[in-house]
GROMACS .gro file of C-alpha atoms in nm:
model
  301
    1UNK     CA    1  -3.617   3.289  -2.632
    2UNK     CA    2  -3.274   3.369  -2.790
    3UNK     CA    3  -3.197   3.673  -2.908
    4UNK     CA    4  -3.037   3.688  -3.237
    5UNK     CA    5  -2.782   3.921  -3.122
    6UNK     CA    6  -2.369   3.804  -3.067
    7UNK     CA    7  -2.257   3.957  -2.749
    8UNK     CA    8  -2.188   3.647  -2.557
    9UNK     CA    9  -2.226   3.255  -2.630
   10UNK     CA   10  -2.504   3.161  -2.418
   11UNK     CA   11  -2.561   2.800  -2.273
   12UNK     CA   12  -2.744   2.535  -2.107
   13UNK     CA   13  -2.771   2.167  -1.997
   14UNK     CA   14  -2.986   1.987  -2.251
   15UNK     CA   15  -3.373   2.017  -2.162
   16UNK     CA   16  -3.617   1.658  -2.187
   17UNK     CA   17  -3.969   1.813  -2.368
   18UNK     CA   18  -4.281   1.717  -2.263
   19UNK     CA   19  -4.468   1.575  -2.591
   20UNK     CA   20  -4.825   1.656  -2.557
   21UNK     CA   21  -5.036   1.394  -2.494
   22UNK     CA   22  -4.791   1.136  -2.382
   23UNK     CA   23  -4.913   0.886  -2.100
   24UNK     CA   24  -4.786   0.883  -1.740
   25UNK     CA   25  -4.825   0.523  -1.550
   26UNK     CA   26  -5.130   0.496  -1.787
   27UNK     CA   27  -5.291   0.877  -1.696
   28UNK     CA   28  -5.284   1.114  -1.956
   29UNK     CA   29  -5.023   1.422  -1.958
   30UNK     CA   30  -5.195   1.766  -1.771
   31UNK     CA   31  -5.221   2.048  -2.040
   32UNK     CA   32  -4.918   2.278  -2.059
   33UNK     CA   33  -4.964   2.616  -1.810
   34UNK     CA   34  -4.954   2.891  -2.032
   35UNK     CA   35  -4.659   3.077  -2.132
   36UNK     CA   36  -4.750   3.426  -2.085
   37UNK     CA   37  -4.464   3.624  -2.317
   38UNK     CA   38  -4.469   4.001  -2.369
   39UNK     CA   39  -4.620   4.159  -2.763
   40UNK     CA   40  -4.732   3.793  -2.844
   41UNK     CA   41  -4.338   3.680  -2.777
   42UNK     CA   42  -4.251   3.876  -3.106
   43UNK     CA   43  -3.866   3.941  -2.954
   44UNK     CA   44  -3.852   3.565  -2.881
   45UNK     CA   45  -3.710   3.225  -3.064
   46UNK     CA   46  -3.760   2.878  -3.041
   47UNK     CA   47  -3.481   2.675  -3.004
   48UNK     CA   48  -3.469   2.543  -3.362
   49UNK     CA   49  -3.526   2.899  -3.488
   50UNK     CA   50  -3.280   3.033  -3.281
   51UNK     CA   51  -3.055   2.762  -3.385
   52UNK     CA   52  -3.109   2.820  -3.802
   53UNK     CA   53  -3.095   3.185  -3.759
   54UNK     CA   54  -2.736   3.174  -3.554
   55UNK     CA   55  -2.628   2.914  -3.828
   56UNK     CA   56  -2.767   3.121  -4.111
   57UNK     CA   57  -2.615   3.392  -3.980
   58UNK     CA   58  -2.211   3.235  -3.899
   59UNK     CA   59  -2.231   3.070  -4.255
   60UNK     CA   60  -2.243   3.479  -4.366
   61UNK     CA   61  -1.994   3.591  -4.129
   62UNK     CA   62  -1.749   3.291  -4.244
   63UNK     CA   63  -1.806   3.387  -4.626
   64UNK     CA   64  -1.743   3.737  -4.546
   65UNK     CA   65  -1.389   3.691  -4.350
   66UNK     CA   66  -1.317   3.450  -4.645
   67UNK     CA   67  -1.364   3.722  -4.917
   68UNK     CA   68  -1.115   3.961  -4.672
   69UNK     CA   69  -0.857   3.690  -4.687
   70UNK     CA   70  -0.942   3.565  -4.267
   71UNK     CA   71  -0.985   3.245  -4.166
   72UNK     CA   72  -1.261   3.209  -3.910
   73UNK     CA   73  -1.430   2.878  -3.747
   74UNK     CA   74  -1.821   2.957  -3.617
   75UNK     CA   75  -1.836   2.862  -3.266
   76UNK     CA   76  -2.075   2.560  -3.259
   77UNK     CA   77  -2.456   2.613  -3.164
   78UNK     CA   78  -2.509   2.619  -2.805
   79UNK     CA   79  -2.915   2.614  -2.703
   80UNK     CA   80  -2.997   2.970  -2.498
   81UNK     CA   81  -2.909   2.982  -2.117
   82UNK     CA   82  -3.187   2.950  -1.888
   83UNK     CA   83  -3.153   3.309  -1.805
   84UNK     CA   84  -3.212   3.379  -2.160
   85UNK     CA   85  -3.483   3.105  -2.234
   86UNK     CA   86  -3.630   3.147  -1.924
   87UNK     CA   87  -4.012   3.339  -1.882
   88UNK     CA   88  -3.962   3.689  -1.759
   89UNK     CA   89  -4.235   3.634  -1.485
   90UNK     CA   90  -3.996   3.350  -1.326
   91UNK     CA   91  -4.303   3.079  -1.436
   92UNK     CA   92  -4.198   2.742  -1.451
   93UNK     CA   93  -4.245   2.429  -1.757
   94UNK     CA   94  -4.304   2.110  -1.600
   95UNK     CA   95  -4.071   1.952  -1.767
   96UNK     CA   96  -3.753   2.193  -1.733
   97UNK     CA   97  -3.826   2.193  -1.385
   98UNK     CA   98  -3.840   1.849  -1.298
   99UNK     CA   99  -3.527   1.771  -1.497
  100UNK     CA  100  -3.298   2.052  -1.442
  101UNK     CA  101  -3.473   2.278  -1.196
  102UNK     CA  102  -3.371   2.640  -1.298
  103UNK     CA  103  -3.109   2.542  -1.467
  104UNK     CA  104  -2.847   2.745  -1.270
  105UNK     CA  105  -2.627   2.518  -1.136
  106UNK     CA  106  -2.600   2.303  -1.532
  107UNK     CA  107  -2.533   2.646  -1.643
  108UNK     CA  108  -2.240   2.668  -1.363
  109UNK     CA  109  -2.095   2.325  -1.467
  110UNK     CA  110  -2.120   2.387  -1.809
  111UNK     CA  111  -1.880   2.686  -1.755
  112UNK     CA  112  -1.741   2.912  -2.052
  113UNK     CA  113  -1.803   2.811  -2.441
  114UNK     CA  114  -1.461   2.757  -2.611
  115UNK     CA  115  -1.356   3.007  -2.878
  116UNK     CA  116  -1.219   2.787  -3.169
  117UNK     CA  117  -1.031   3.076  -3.315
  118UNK     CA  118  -0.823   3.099  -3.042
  119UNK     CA  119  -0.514   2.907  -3.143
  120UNK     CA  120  -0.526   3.108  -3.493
  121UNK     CA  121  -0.560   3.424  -3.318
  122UNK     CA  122  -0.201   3.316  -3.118
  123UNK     CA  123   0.000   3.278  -3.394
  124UNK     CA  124  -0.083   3.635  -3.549
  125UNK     CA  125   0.092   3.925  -3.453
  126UNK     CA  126  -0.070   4.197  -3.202
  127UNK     CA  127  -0.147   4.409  -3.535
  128UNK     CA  128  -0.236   4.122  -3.748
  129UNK     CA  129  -0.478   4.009  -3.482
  130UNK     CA  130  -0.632   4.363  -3.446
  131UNK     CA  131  -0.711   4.358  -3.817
  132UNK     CA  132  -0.884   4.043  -3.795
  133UNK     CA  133  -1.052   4.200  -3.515
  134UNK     CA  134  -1.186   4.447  -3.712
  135UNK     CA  135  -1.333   4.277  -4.009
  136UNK     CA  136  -1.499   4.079  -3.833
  137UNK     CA  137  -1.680   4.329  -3.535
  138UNK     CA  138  -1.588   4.697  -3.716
  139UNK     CA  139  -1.415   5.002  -3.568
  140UNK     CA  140  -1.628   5.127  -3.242
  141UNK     CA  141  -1.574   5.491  -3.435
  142UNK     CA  142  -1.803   5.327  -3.688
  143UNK     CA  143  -2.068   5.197  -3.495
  144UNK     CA  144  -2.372   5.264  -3.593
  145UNK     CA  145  -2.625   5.391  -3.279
  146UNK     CA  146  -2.961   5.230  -3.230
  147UNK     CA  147  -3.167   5.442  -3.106
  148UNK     CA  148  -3.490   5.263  -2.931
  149UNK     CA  149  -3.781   5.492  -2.820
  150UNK     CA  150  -3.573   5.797  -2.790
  151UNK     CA  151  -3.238   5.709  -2.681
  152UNK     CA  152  -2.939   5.520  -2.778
  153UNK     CA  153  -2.933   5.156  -2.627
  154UNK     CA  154  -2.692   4.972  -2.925
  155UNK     CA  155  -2.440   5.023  -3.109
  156UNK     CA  156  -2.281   4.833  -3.431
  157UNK     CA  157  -2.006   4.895  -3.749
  158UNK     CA  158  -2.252   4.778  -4.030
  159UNK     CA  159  -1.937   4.717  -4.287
  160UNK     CA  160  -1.804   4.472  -4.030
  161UNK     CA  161  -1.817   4.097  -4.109
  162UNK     CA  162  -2.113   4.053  -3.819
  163UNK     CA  163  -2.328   4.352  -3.916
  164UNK     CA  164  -2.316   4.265  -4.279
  165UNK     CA  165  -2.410   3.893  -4.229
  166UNK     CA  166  -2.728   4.052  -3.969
  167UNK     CA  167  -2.821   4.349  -4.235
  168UNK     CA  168  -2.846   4.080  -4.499
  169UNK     CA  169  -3.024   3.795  -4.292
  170UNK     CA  170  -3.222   4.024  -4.103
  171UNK     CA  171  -3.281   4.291  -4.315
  172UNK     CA  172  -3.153   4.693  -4.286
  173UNK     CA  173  -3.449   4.758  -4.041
  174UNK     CA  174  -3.402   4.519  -3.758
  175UNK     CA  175  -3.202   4.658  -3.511
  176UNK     CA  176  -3.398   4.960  -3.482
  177UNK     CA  177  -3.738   4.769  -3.506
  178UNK     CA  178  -3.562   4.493  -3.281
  179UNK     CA  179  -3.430   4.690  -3.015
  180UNK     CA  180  -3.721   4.938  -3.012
  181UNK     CA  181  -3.952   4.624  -2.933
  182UNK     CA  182  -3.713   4.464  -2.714
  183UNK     CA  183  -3.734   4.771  -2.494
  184UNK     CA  184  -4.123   4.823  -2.516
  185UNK     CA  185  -4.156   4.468  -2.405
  186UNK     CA  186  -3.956   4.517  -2.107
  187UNK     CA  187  -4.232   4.784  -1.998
  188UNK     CA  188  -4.480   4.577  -2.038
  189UNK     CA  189  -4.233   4.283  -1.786
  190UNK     CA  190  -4.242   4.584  -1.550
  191UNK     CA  191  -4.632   4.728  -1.558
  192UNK     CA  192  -4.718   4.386  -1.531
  193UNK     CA  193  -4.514   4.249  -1.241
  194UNK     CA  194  -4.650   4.565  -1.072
  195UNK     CA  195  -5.013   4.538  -1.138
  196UNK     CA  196  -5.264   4.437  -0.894
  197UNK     CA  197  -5.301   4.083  -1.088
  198UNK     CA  198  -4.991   4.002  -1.068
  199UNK     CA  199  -4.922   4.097  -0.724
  200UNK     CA  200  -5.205   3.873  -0.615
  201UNK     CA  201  -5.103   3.628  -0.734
  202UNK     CA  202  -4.783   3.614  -0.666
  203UNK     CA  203  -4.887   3.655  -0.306
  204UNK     CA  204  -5.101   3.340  -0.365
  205UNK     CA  205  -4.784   3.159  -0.427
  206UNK     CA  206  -4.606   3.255  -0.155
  207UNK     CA  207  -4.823   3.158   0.120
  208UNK     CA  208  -4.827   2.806  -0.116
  209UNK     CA  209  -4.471   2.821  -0.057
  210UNK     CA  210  -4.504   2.927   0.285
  211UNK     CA  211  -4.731   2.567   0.382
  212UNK     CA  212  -4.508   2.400   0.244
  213UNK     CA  213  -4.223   2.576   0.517
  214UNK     CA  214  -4.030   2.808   0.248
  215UNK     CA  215  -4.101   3.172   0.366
  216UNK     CA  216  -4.055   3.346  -0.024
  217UNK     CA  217  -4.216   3.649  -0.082
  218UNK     CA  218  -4.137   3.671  -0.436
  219UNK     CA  219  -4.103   3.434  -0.755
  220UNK     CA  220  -3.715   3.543  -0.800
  221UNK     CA  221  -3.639   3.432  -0.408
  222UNK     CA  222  -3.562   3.050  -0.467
  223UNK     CA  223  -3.322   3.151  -0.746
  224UNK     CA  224  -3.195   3.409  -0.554
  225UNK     CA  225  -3.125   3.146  -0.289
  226UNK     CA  226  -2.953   2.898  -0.550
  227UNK     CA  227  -2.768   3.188  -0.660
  228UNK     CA  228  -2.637   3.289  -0.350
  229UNK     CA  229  -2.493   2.892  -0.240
  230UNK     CA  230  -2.284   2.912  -0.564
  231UNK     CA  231  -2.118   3.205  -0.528
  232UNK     CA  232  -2.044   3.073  -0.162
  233UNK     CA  233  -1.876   2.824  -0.297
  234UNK     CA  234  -2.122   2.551  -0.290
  235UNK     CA  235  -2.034   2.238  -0.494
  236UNK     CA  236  -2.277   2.261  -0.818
  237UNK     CA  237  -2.425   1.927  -0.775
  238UNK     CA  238  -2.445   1.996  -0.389
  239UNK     CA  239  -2.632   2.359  -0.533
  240UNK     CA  240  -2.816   2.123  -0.835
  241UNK     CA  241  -3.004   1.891  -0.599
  242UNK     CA  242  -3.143   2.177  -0.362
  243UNK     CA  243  -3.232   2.374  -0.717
  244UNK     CA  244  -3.419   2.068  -0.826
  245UNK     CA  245  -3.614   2.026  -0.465
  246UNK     CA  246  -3.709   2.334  -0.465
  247UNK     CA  247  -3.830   2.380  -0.843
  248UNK     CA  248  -4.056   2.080  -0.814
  249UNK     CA  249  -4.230   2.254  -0.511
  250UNK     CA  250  -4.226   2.564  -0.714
  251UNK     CA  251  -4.348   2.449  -1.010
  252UNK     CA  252  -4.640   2.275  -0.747
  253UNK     CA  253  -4.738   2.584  -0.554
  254UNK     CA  254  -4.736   2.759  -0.934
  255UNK     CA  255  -4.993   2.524  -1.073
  256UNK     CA  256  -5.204   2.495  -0.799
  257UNK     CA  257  -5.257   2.873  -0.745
  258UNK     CA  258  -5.302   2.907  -1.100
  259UNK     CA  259  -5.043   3.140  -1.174
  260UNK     CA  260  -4.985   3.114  -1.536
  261UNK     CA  261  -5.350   3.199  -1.588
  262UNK     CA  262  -5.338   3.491  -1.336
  263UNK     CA  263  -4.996   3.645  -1.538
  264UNK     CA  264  -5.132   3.597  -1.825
  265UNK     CA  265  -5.454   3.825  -1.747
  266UNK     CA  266  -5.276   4.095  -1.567
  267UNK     CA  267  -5.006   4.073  -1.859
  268UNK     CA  268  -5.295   4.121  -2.160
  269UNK     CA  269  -5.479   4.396  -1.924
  270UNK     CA  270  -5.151   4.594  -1.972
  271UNK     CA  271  -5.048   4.545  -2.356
  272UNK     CA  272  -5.450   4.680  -2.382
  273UNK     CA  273  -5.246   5.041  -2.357
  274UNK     CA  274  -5.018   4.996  -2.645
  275UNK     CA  275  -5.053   5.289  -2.935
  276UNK     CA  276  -5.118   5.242  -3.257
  277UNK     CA  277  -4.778   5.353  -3.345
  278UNK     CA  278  -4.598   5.107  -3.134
  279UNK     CA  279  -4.870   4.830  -3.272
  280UNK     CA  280  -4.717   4.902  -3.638
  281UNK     CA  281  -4.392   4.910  -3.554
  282UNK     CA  282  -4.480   4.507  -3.385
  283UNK     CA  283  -4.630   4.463  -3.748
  284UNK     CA  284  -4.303   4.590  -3.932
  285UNK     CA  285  -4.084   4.365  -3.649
  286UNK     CA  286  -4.280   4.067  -3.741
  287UNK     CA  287  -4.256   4.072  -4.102
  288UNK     CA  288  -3.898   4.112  -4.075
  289UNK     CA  289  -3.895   3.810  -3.817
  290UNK     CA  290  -4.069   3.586  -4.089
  291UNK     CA  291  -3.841   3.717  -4.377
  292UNK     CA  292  -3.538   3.633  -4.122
  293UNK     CA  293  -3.659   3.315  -4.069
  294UNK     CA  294  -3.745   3.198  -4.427
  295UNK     CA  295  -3.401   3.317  -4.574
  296UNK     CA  296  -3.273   3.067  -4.299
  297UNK     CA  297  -3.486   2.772  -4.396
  298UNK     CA  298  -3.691   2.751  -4.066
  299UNK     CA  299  -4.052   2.830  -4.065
  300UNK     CA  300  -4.189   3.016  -3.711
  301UNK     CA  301  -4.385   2.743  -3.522
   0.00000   0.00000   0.00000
């Protein structure tokens, strides 16, 4: 899901939701695939969480520039990109896949966000604008280094605007916590995608793929492929309706080769290896993920 963190605006098309238990033509809904998401997803968001935390978090940030005498307008919530939302295994939801495929070429429409500051920022001077730079984001000289399992990875200036509004939402502790987790789950992304399980499987779904006359070898090839027609210049809805094709075959070969299941095992065989130290730091990231998400009025679902 969404990370909490500014560096970019991130997007997406709107995506339908399956409701559990709805009727198709009369037939019951199949169960949801699992959703196989590394440390129990504890560096993820929903979409509404995502979307109180970011609001919690601008109504802070819009307070603060008020009290140092800036005017500043919160860009409006914008749900997570696919690439953001999406599972790091490349597994599919029935639902985003039918509707919007990958999600690549929306993403391509939907181009840019819009940064409603920008007409104040024009009418300040080059030094005016530079201070309003820097109460809202800091001085780099200020930044304060993250360090995450031995080495620096992030860096913030905590008397900005921004990293007072996260220190007081979040708490003091969760960048280090946040980051540290962020990049233990990423290990666990890469020890799983090269176990034995997962390689299996994978190779499962590619000779799926393969009766069905797509020669993939791995999970990332049919974005790869929608990828590559857009930056050849490829009209997006030209790009969209291939993306869609070949999601709803991908999203077939996935569910009949049982792939979610098969991830899932070779991902929980893996986090069997986490330390004790690394499980308590999880414990500390959590509790600040609940406090987080109480001081913005959104329970975790």
């Amino acid at each position: 899901m969404l990370s909490p963190f500014r560096p970019a605006l991130l997007l997406l098309a709107g995506v339908v939701i399956l409701v559990a238990g709805c009727t198709v033509s009369g037939r019951e809904a199949p169960p949801e695939p699992p959703d196989p998401r590394p440390l129990g997803g504890a560096v993820d968001f929903s979409a509404d969480q995502a979307k109180a935390l970011w609001e919690a978090e601008e109504a802070k940030v819009r307070a603060c520039m008020r009290e140092r005498g800036h005017r500043y307008l919160s860009p409006g919530h914008r749900e997570g990109s696919p690439a953001a939302t999406a599972s790091p295994y490349a597994l599919l939801r029935p639902a985003g896949a039918e509707s919007d495929g990958y999600g690549m070429s929306a993403e391509y429409l939907a181009g840019p966000p819009a940064d409603p500051n920008e007409d104040h920022l024009a009418g300040l001077s080059e030094e005016e604008e530079q201070i309003w730079r820097r109460a809202l984001l800091g001085e780099e000289e200020n930044d304060h280094e993250v360090l995450s399992r031995g080495r620096a990875v992030a860096g913030y200036d905590a008397q900005s605007c921004v990293g007072a509004a996260r220190a007081e939402l979040y708490g003091p502790e969760w960048p280090d916590l946040y980051y540290a987790m962020a990049e233990l789950s990423h290990e666990v992304i890469e020890l799983t995608r090269e176990s034995g399980g997962f390689r299996g499987a994978e190779a499962l779904w590619a000779s799926c793929m393969a009766e069905r006359g797509l020669a993939y070898r791995s999970l990332e090839d049919p974005r790869r492929e929608i990828r590559e027609l857009l930056s050849e210049g490829v009209a997006p809805q030209v790009a969209g309706e291939r993306e869609r094709e070949l999601a709803r075959t991908d999203l077939e070969c996935q569910l009949e080769t049982g792939l979610h299941e098969e991830v899932e095992r070779a991902q929980q065989e893996v986090e069997q290896s986490i330390g004790a130290e690394a499980r308590l730091e999880l414990e500390r990231l959590e509790q600040a993920k609940r406090g987080a998400l109480e001081r913005s009025n959104v329970g975790r679902e």
